[in-house]
Amino acid sequence: MDAAKNKYSIIVPTYNERLNIALIVYLIFKHLRDVDFEIIVVDDGSPDGTQEIVKQLQKLYGEDRILLRPRAKKLGLGTAYIHGLKYASGNFVVIMDADLSHHPKYFPSFIKKQLETGASIVTGTRYVTGGGVHGWNLMRKLTSRGANVLAQTLLWPGVSDLTGSFRLYKKSVLEDVISSCVSKGYVFQMEMIVRASRKGYHIEEVPITFVDRVFGSSKLGGSEIVEYLKGLIYLMITT
Amino acid sequence: MKHVLKLFSLLVLISALWISLLQASIIPQSHTWLLPIYFIVSLGCYGLLMVGVGLMRFPTCPQEAVLLQQDIAEAKDFLKQKGVDVGSE
């Protein structure tokens, strides 16, 4: 594949990310200077004026580089990706979070890994050397590690970070995998990568760092754990 | 094949192995009867070990938080100059 002809569509679902979306757009442009890309912002009717900020960014960077494709209300992550995919003109699609836990500076390493290996999917992993997490206390790390060991034992997924959502897909691969996924939330991310693995797609990993600025405000409670276990059982039975 | 079926086949295989050991009497019967328990306990211990080791070696990146703050400041400066509203959170 001729590297010069590649175009990367970056889908960023947003909800009340008025400040973060501007910062992310700046950082993407900073770290992808010689790459053909577009940013597709799928905003779910944010009341904080996120869309106004995106319009200002469009004036600055160009409407061909920043696409605003909003929806009326919060409709979930999976459908946000499907919605964004409809407008993606690149042959590769990157998905990432809008809260700056995913840093655009890793884009070059995703792209490089894909070009080197010809992989269908490159997924960011926080759990290997070179990667890492900041902002998690011991309890959080323990549940994360426990959850990961359980998932590895039960699912044999072929990746070290199942719930991560910083990924580069070949567009055709994303379209194929996403059509067969039905879960919500982070189980959706797990379902995507497990289904891709089962279908035999070539998946590579790159280390990423994850700065959790949201964790302090959200607890990882019993209901999350139950959700997770249900998700694991669902994936064991259906993939 | 669905993954749960793969795991099930593995379980059937191990059970068949265990039953043949029981019948062949290479190992004294009293020991053989306890093998499944040994297996489950070992599996549990291995799991706990993996969690413990993973927790000890959990990669952290405190410097990334600092770098992120710098990036945010740089981004805010640039965008403010260009007329993008980077006011409130």
mmCIF file of C-alpha atoms in Angstrom:
data_model
loop_
_atom_site.group_PDB
_atom_site.id
_atom_site.type_symbol
_atom_site.label_atom_id
_atom_site.label_comp_id
_atom_site.label_asym_id
_atom_site.label_seq_id
_atom_site.Cartn_x
_atom_site.Cartn_y
_atom_site.Cartn_z
ATOM 1 C CA MET A 1 0.000 0.000 0.000
ATOM 2 C CA ASP A 2 1.362 3.371 -1.000
ATOM 3 C CA ALA A 3 1.769 5.223 2.282
ATOM 4 C CA ALA A 4 1.406 8.610 0.649
ATOM 5 C CA LYS A 5 -2.131 7.790 -0.451
ATOM 6 C CA ASN A 6 -3.430 6.978 3.018
ATOM 7 C CA LYS A 7 -6.019 9.173 4.657
ATOM 8 C CA TYR A 8 -6.958 8.875 8.304
ATOM 9 C CA SER A 9 -10.441 9.715 9.551
ATOM 10 C CA ILE A 10 -10.383 10.438 13.272
ATOM 11 C CA ILE A 11 -13.759 9.957 14.916
ATOM 12 C CA VAL A 12 -14.186 11.771 18.224
ATOM 13 C CA PRO A 13 -17.529 11.319 19.996
ATOM 14 C CA THR A 14 -18.172 14.243 22.325
ATOM 15 C CA TYR A 15 -20.569 15.168 25.069
ATOM 16 C CA ASN A 16 -19.875 18.361 27.014
ATOM 17 C CA GLU A 17 -16.260 18.576 25.909
ATOM 18 C CA ARG A 18 -16.214 22.275 25.091
ATOM 19 C CA LEU A 19 -12.650 22.852 26.202
ATOM 20 C CA ASN A 20 -11.159 19.418 25.563
ATOM 21 C CA ILE A 21 -12.257 19.265 21.939
ATOM 22 C CA ALA A 22 -10.321 22.447 21.152
ATOM 23 C CA LEU A 23 -7.236 21.122 22.916
ATOM 24 C CA ILE A 24 -7.467 17.786 21.161
ATOM 25 C CA VAL A 25 -7.842 19.362 17.743
ATOM 26 C CA TYR A 26 -4.786 21.543 18.365
ATOM 27 C CA LEU A 27 -2.739 18.526 19.490
ATOM 28 C CA ILE A 28 -3.838 16.400 16.535
ATOM 29 C CA PHE A 29 -2.733 19.072 14.093
ATOM 30 C CA LYS A 30 0.505 19.448 16.018
ATOM 31 C CA HIS A 31 1.415 15.764 15.854
ATOM 32 C CA LEU A 32 0.153 14.905 12.362
ATOM 33 C CA ARG A 33 1.870 17.501 10.229
ATOM 34 C CA ASP A 34 2.609 15.471 7.114
ATOM 35 C CA VAL A 35 -0.378 13.192 7.215
ATOM 36 C CA ASP A 36 -3.648 13.433 5.307
ATOM 37 C CA PHE A 37 -6.410 13.309 7.892
ATOM 38 C CA GLU A 38 -9.819 14.600 8.883
ATOM 39 C CA ILE A 39 -11.448 14.895 12.287
ATOM 40 C CA ILE A 40 -15.090 13.873 12.579
ATOM 41 C CA VAL A 41 -16.709 15.261 15.709
ATOM 42 C CA VAL A 42 -19.875 13.389 16.634
ATOM 43 C CA ASP A 43 -21.470 15.561 19.263
ATOM 44 C CA ASP A 44 -24.585 14.308 21.026
ATOM 45 C CA GLY A 45 -26.325 17.635 21.496
ATOM 46 C CA SER A 46 -24.015 18.963 24.215
ATOM 47 C CA PRO A 47 -25.662 21.701 26.263
ATOM 48 C CA ASP A 48 -22.312 23.343 27.060
ATOM 49 C CA GLY A 49 -21.767 24.753 23.582
ATOM 50 C CA THR A 50 -19.272 22.165 22.305
ATOM 51 C CA GLN A 51 -20.614 22.550 18.781
ATOM 52 C CA GLU A 52 -20.011 26.326 18.785
ATOM 53 C CA ILE A 53 -16.381 25.683 19.657
ATOM 54 C CA VAL A 54 -16.099 23.121 16.872
ATOM 55 C CA LYS A 55 -17.431 25.708 14.425
ATOM 56 C CA GLN A 56 -14.745 28.158 15.587
ATOM 57 C CA LEU A 57 -12.150 25.429 15.060
ATOM 58 C CA GLN A 58 -13.531 24.832 11.583
ATOM 59 C CA LYS A 59 -12.949 28.504 10.745
ATOM 60 C CA LEU A 60 -9.382 28.168 11.925
ATOM 61 C CA TYR A 61 -8.430 24.812 10.432
ATOM 62 C CA GLY A 62 -10.878 24.388 7.575
ATOM 63 C CA GLU A 63 -14.185 22.622 7.167
ATOM 64 C CA ASP A 64 -12.555 19.940 5.067
ATOM 65 C CA ARG A 65 -10.296 18.980 7.972
ATOM 66 C CA ILE A 66 -12.877 19.199 10.759
ATOM 67 C CA LEU A 67 -16.288 17.694 10.145
ATOM 68 C CA LEU A 68 -19.063 18.390 12.603
ATOM 69 C CA ARG A 69 -21.674 15.659 12.393
ATOM 70 C CA PRO A 70 -23.847 16.038 15.482
ATOM 71 C CA ARG A 71 -26.787 14.070 16.765
ATOM 72 C CA ALA A 72 -29.803 15.287 18.660
ATOM 73 C CA LYS A 73 -29.092 13.614 21.979
ATOM 74 C CA LYS A 74 -26.929 11.110 23.818
ATOM 75 C CA LEU A 75 -27.266 7.929 21.828
ATOM 76 C CA GLY A 76 -24.288 5.847 22.891
ATOM 77 C CA LEU A 77 -20.765 5.198 21.757
ATOM 78 C CA GLY A 78 -21.276 2.372 19.284
ATOM 79 C CA THR A 79 -23.839 4.286 17.293
ATOM 80 C CA ALA A 80 -21.612 7.373 17.443
ATOM 81 C CA TYR A 81 -18.894 5.448 15.636
ATOM 82 C CA ILE A 82 -21.363 4.092 13.084
ATOM 83 C CA HIS A 83 -22.651 7.620 12.531
ATOM 84 C CA GLY A 84 -19.143 9.020 12.127
ATOM 85 C CA LEU A 85 -18.169 6.189 9.768
ATOM 86 C CA LYS A 86 -20.838 7.290 7.310
ATOM 87 C CA TYR A 87 -18.916 10.534 6.723
ATOM 88 C CA ALA A 88 -15.409 9.117 6.830
ATOM 89 C CA SER A 89 -13.561 9.589 3.562
ATOM 90 C CA GLY A 90 -10.292 8.052 4.715
ATOM 91 C CA ASN A 91 -9.176 4.460 4.194
ATOM 92 C CA PHE A 92 -8.231 4.286 7.859
ATOM 93 C CA VAL A 93 -10.302 5.222 10.889
ATOM 94 C CA VAL A 94 -9.007 6.182 14.322
ATOM 95 C CA ILE A 95 -11.258 6.194 17.343
ATOM 96 C CA MET A 96 -10.346 7.986 20.527
ATOM 97 C CA ASP A 97 -11.847 9.579 23.622
ATOM 98 C CA ALA A 98 -12.403 13.314 23.790
ATOM 99 C CA ASP A 99 -11.382 13.856 27.392
ATOM 100 C CA LEU A 100 -7.625 13.977 26.767
ATOM 101 C CA SER A 101 -7.001 10.606 28.422
ATOM 102 C CA HIS A 102 -5.873 9.618 24.921
ATOM 103 C CA HIS A 103 -3.044 11.832 23.700
ATOM 104 C CA PRO A 104 -2.743 12.544 19.960
ATOM 105 C CA LYS A 105 1.035 12.325 20.233
ATOM 106 C CA TYR A 106 0.684 8.551 19.841
ATOM 107 C CA PHE A 107 -0.856 8.821 16.375
ATOM 108 C CA PRO A 108 2.516 8.600 14.599
ATOM 109 C CA SER A 109 3.327 5.362 16.433
ATOM 110 C CA PHE A 110 -0.065 3.868 15.503
ATOM 111 C CA ILE A 111 0.459 4.808 11.863
ATOM 112 C CA LYS A 112 4.035 3.563 11.832
ATOM 113 C CA LYS A 113 3.065 0.223 13.348
ATOM 114 C CA GLN A 114 0.337 -0.268 10.784
ATOM 115 C CA LEU A 115 2.620 0.577 7.869
ATOM 116 C CA GLU A 116 5.339 -1.738 9.167
ATOM 117 C CA THR A 117 3.112 -4.727 9.786
ATOM 118 C CA GLY A 118 0.175 -4.198 7.448
ATOM 119 C CA ALA A 119 -2.123 -4.833 10.400
ATOM 120 C CA SER A 120 -5.872 -4.435 10.087
ATOM 121 C CA ILE A 121 -6.138 -3.017 13.586
ATOM 122 C CA VAL A 122 -3.603 -1.268 15.812
ATOM 123 C CA THR A 123 -4.782 -0.956 19.387
ATOM 124 C CA GLY A 124 -3.248 1.095 22.163
ATOM 125 C CA THR A 125 -2.351 -0.790 25.317
ATOM 126 C CA ARG A 126 -1.784 0.787 28.705
ATOM 127 C CA TYR A 127 -0.488 -2.377 30.321
ATOM 128 C CA VAL A 128 2.898 -2.976 28.714
ATOM 129 C CA THR A 129 6.294 -1.382 29.261
ATOM 130 C CA GLY A 130 6.354 1.965 27.572
ATOM 131 C CA GLY A 131 2.707 2.449 28.330
ATOM 132 C CA GLY A 132 1.065 3.249 31.618
ATOM 133 C CA VAL A 133 -1.685 4.874 33.587
ATOM 134 C CA HIS A 134 -1.670 7.947 35.790
ATOM 135 C CA GLY A 135 -4.389 8.862 38.239
ATOM 136 C CA TRP A 136 -5.440 5.423 39.446
ATOM 137 C CA ASN A 137 -5.227 4.427 43.100
ATOM 138 C CA LEU A 138 -4.286 0.945 44.302
ATOM 139 C CA MET A 139 -7.886 -0.302 44.380
ATOM 140 C CA ARG A 140 -8.495 0.813 40.833
ATOM 141 C CA LYS A 141 -5.300 -0.838 39.616
ATOM 142 C CA LEU A 142 -6.261 -4.017 41.447
ATOM 143 C CA THR A 143 -9.684 -4.236 39.835
ATOM 144 C CA SER A 144 -8.183 -3.433 36.458
ATOM 145 C CA ARG A 145 -5.557 -6.126 36.798
ATOM 146 C CA GLY A 146 -8.033 -8.676 38.206
ATOM 147 C CA ALA A 147 -10.468 -7.953 35.404
ATOM 148 C CA ASN A 148 -7.717 -8.341 32.838
ATOM 149 C CA VAL A 149 -6.475 -11.688 34.204
ATOM 150 C CA LEU A 150 -10.034 -13.007 34.268
ATOM 151 C CA ALA A 151 -10.661 -11.868 30.707
ATOM 152 C CA GLN A 152 -7.377 -13.367 29.479
ATOM 153 C CA THR A 153 -8.158 -16.702 31.152
ATOM 154 C CA LEU A 154 -11.737 -16.908 29.940
ATOM 155 C CA LEU A 155 -11.549 -15.304 26.510
ATOM 156 C CA TRP A 156 -7.995 -15.716 25.131
ATOM 157 C CA PRO A 157 -8.507 -12.396 23.338
ATOM 158 C CA GLY A 158 -5.065 -11.969 21.797
ATOM 159 C CA VAL A 159 -4.589 -8.427 23.107
ATOM 160 C CA SER A 160 -3.299 -7.179 26.432
ATOM 161 C CA ASP A 161 -5.708 -4.237 26.867
ATOM 162 C CA LEU A 162 -9.301 -5.249 26.173
ATOM 163 C CA THR A 163 -11.208 -2.203 27.337
ATOM 164 C CA GLY A 164 -8.972 0.367 25.702
ATOM 165 C CA SER A 165 -10.641 2.585 23.130
ATOM 166 C CA PHE A 166 -7.690 4.223 21.392
ATOM 167 C CA ARG A 167 -7.511 2.276 18.133
ATOM 168 C CA LEU A 168 -6.639 2.522 14.464
ATOM 169 C CA TYR A 169 -8.696 0.409 12.079
ATOM 170 C CA LYS A 170 -8.672 -0.173 8.364
ATOM 171 C CA LYS A 171 -12.004 1.351 7.416
ATOM 172 C CA SER A 172 -13.354 -1.831 5.829
ATOM 173 C CA VAL A 173 -12.392 -3.816 8.926
ATOM 174 C CA LEU A 174 -14.140 -1.404 11.266
ATOM 175 C CA GLU A 175 -17.269 -1.532 9.149
ATOM 176 C CA ASP A 176 -17.216 -5.323 9.215
ATOM 177 C CA VAL A 177 -16.627 -5.673 12.951
ATOM 178 C CA ILE A 178 -18.942 -2.926 14.126
ATOM 179 C CA SER A 179 -21.911 -4.378 12.273
ATOM 180 C CA SER A 180 -21.803 -7.476 14.470
ATOM 181 C CA CYS A 181 -21.405 -5.730 17.849
ATOM 182 C CA VAL A 182 -24.360 -5.028 20.099
ATOM 183 C CA SER A 183 -22.944 -4.213 23.542
ATOM 184 C CA LYS A 184 -22.829 -0.830 25.220
ATOM 185 C CA GLY A 185 -20.141 1.157 26.986
ATOM 186 C CA TYR A 186 -16.749 -0.362 27.587
ATOM 187 C CA VAL A 187 -18.066 -3.891 26.963
ATOM 188 C CA PHE A 188 -18.615 -2.627 23.424
ATOM 189 C CA GLN A 189 -14.876 -1.938 23.120
ATOM 190 C CA MET A 190 -14.164 -5.433 24.387
ATOM 191 C CA GLU A 191 -16.657 -6.959 21.980
ATOM 192 C CA MET A 192 -15.099 -5.118 19.028
ATOM 193 C CA ILE A 193 -11.586 -6.357 19.649
ATOM 194 C CA VAL A 194 -12.635 -9.914 20.555
ATOM 195 C CA ARG A 195 -14.825 -10.265 17.451
ATOM 196 C CA ALA A 196 -12.006 -8.884 15.324
ATOM 197 C CA SER A 197 -9.650 -11.406 16.876
ATOM 198 C CA ARG A 198 -12.085 -14.276 16.247
ATOM 199 C CA LYS A 199 -12.509 -13.220 12.627
ATOM 200 C CA GLY A 200 -8.778 -13.604 12.220
ATOM 201 C CA TYR A 201 -7.896 -9.957 11.599
ATOM 202 C CA HIS A 202 -4.249 -9.032 12.106
ATOM 203 C CA ILE A 203 -4.104 -6.996 15.303
ATOM 204 C CA GLU A 204 -1.010 -5.186 16.591
ATOM 205 C CA GLU A 205 -0.501 -3.235 19.813
ATOM 206 C CA VAL A 206 1.419 -0.079 20.650
ATOM 207 C CA PRO A 207 2.073 1.215 24.176
ATOM 208 C CA ILE A 208 0.131 4.309 25.155
ATOM 209 C CA THR A 209 -0.077 6.338 28.314
ATOM 210 C CA PHE A 210 -3.431 7.118 29.815
ATOM 211 C CA VAL A 211 -3.900 10.099 32.103
ATOM 212 C CA ASP A 212 -7.207 9.608 33.846
ATOM 213 C CA ARG A 213 -8.635 12.987 34.751
ATOM 214 C CA VAL A 214 -12.153 11.692 35.167
ATOM 215 C CA PHE A 215 -11.588 8.843 37.610
ATOM 216 C CA GLY A 216 -11.753 10.962 40.714
ATOM 217 C CA SER A 217 -15.362 11.776 40.026
ATOM 218 C CA SER A 218 -16.610 8.348 39.049
ATOM 219 C CA LYS A 219 -16.550 5.340 41.286
ATOM 220 C CA LEU A 220 -15.952 1.786 40.169
ATOM 221 C CA GLY A 221 -18.770 0.202 42.104
ATOM 222 C CA GLY A 222 -20.454 -3.154 42.392
ATOM 223 C CA SER A 223 -22.753 -2.516 39.458
ATOM 224 C CA GLU A 224 -19.758 -1.896 37.171
ATOM 225 C CA ILE A 225 -18.264 -5.204 38.235
ATOM 226 C CA VAL A 226 -21.530 -7.033 37.570
ATOM 227 C CA GLU A 227 -21.736 -5.353 34.130
ATOM 228 C CA TYR A 228 -18.230 -6.517 33.393
ATOM 229 C CA LEU A 229 -18.867 -10.135 34.412
ATOM 230 C CA LYS A 230 -22.060 -10.212 32.375
ATOM 231 C CA GLY A 231 -20.063 -8.846 29.455
ATOM 232 C CA LEU A 232 -17.439 -11.571 29.796
ATOM 233 C CA ILE A 233 -20.061 -14.316 29.872
ATOM 234 C CA TYR A 234 -21.833 -12.792 26.876
ATOM 235 C CA LEU A 235 -18.565 -12.709 24.925
ATOM 236 C CA MET A 236 -17.704 -16.276 25.889
ATOM 237 C CA ILE A 237 -21.032 -17.498 24.569
ATOM 238 C CA THR A 238 -21.359 -15.420 21.428
ATOM 239 C CA THR A 239 -17.822 -15.127 20.032
ATOM 240 C CA MET B 1 -16.790 -22.432 17.155
ATOM 241 C CA LYS B 2 -17.994 -20.250 19.981
ATOM 242 C CA HIS B 3 -15.367 -19.695 22.646
ATOM 243 C CA VAL B 4 -17.401 -21.298 25.425
ATOM 244 C CA LEU B 5 -17.511 -24.477 23.325
ATOM 245 C CA LYS B 6 -13.736 -24.390 22.957
ATOM 246 C CA LEU B 7 -13.378 -24.168 26.730
ATOM 247 C CA PHE B 8 -15.931 -26.950 27.137
ATOM 248 C CA SER B 9 -14.026 -29.246 24.756
ATOM 249 C CA LEU B 10 -10.860 -28.561 26.705
ATOM 250 C CA LEU B 11 -12.678 -29.505 29.906
ATOM 251 C CA VAL B 12 -13.970 -32.713 28.295
ATOM 252 C CA LEU B 13 -10.441 -33.572 27.174
ATOM 253 C CA ILE B 14 -9.007 -33.046 30.643
ATOM 254 C CA SER B 15 -11.845 -35.084 32.180
ATOM 255 C CA ALA B 16 -11.206 -37.931 29.754
ATOM 256 C CA LEU B 17 -7.543 -37.843 30.722
ATOM 257 C CA TRP B 18 -8.495 -37.977 34.393
ATOM 258 C CA ILE B 19 -10.891 -40.873 33.926
ATOM 259 C CA SER B 20 -8.294 -42.864 31.987
ATOM 260 C CA LEU B 21 -5.813 -42.246 34.787
ATOM 261 C CA LEU B 22 -8.375 -43.570 37.265
ATOM 262 C CA GLN B 23 -8.871 -46.720 35.207
ATOM 263 C CA ALA B 24 -5.205 -47.314 34.374
ATOM 264 C CA SER B 25 -4.133 -47.162 38.006
ATOM 265 C CA ILE B 26 -0.651 -45.868 37.263
ATOM 266 C CA ILE B 27 -1.082 -43.481 40.161
ATOM 267 C CA PRO B 28 -2.722 -44.777 43.386
ATOM 268 C CA GLN B 29 -6.504 -44.236 43.199
ATOM 269 C CA SER B 30 -6.595 -42.069 46.327
ATOM 270 C CA HIS B 31 -4.310 -39.526 44.655
ATOM 271 C CA THR B 32 -6.097 -39.628 41.338
ATOM 272 C CA TRP B 33 -9.430 -38.754 42.898
ATOM 273 C CA LEU B 34 -7.906 -35.580 44.268
ATOM 274 C CA LEU B 35 -6.353 -34.421 40.976
ATOM 275 C CA PRO B 36 -9.269 -32.194 39.959
ATOM 276 C CA ILE B 37 -9.006 -30.365 43.268
ATOM 277 C CA TYR B 38 -5.258 -29.905 42.820
ATOM 278 C CA PHE B 39 -5.928 -28.609 39.324
ATOM 279 C CA ILE B 40 -8.529 -26.075 40.408
ATOM 280 C CA VAL B 41 -6.433 -24.875 43.331
ATOM 281 C CA SER B 42 -3.365 -24.506 41.108
ATOM 282 C CA LEU B 43 -5.394 -22.573 38.578
ATOM 283 C CA GLY B 44 -6.636 -20.285 41.339
ATOM 284 C CA CYS B 45 -3.141 -19.762 42.696
ATOM 285 C CA TYR B 46 -1.816 -19.045 39.221
ATOM 286 C CA GLY B 47 -4.548 -16.480 38.710
ATOM 287 C CA LEU B 48 -3.774 -14.768 42.011
ATOM 288 C CA LEU B 49 -0.091 -14.797 41.178
ATOM 289 C CA MET B 50 -0.755 -13.160 37.826
ATOM 290 C CA VAL B 51 -2.872 -10.474 39.493
ATOM 291 C CA GLY B 52 -0.228 -9.853 42.154
ATOM 292 C CA VAL B 53 2.688 -9.715 39.743
ATOM 293 C CA GLY B 54 0.733 -7.516 37.367
ATOM 294 C CA LEU B 55 -0.173 -5.173 40.180
ATOM 295 C CA MET B 56 3.462 -4.870 41.302
ATOM 296 C CA ARG B 57 4.635 -4.219 37.768
ATOM 297 C CA PHE B 58 1.695 -1.983 36.834
ATOM 298 C CA PRO B 59 3.172 0.650 34.563
ATOM 299 C CA THR B 60 2.580 4.198 35.743
ATOM 300 C CA CYS B 61 3.470 7.484 34.133
ATOM 301 C CA PRO B 62 3.365 10.425 36.533
ATOM 302 C CA GLN B 63 5.449 12.502 34.165
ATOM 303 C CA GLU B 64 2.685 12.262 31.598
ATOM 304 C CA ALA B 65 0.360 14.315 33.760
ATOM 305 C CA VAL B 66 2.962 17.092 33.815
ATOM 306 C CA LEU B 67 3.508 16.886 30.067
ATOM 307 C CA LEU B 68 -0.219 17.002 29.544
ATOM 308 C CA GLN B 69 -0.513 20.199 31.573
ATOM 309 C CA GLN B 70 2.210 21.735 29.419
ATOM 310 C CA ASP B 71 0.419 20.657 26.262
ATOM 311 C CA ILE B 72 -2.821 22.135 27.547
ATOM 312 C CA ALA B 73 -1.152 25.462 28.315
ATOM 313 C CA GLU B 74 0.471 25.534 24.882
ATOM 314 C CA ALA B 75 -2.813 24.691 23.187
ATOM 315 C CA LYS B 76 -4.747 27.326 25.125
ATOM 316 C CA ASP B 77 -2.220 30.016 24.238
ATOM 317 C CA PHE B 78 -2.310 29.226 20.553
ATOM 318 C CA LEU B 79 -6.073 28.924 20.327
ATOM 319 C CA LYS B 80 -6.725 32.094 22.315
ATOM 320 C CA GLN B 81 -4.520 34.000 19.884
ATOM 321 C CA LYS B 82 -6.471 32.622 16.959
ATOM 322 C CA GLY B 83 -9.807 33.597 18.412
ATOM 323 C CA VAL B 84 -11.090 30.242 19.636
ATOM 324 C CA ASP B 85 -12.901 30.476 22.961
ATOM 325 C CA VAL B 86 -10.960 28.376 25.469
ATOM 326 C CA GLY B 87 -12.647 29.871 28.461
ATOM 327 C CA SER B 88 -14.716 27.648 30.661
ATOM 328 C CA GLU B 89 -14.557 23.949 31.480
#
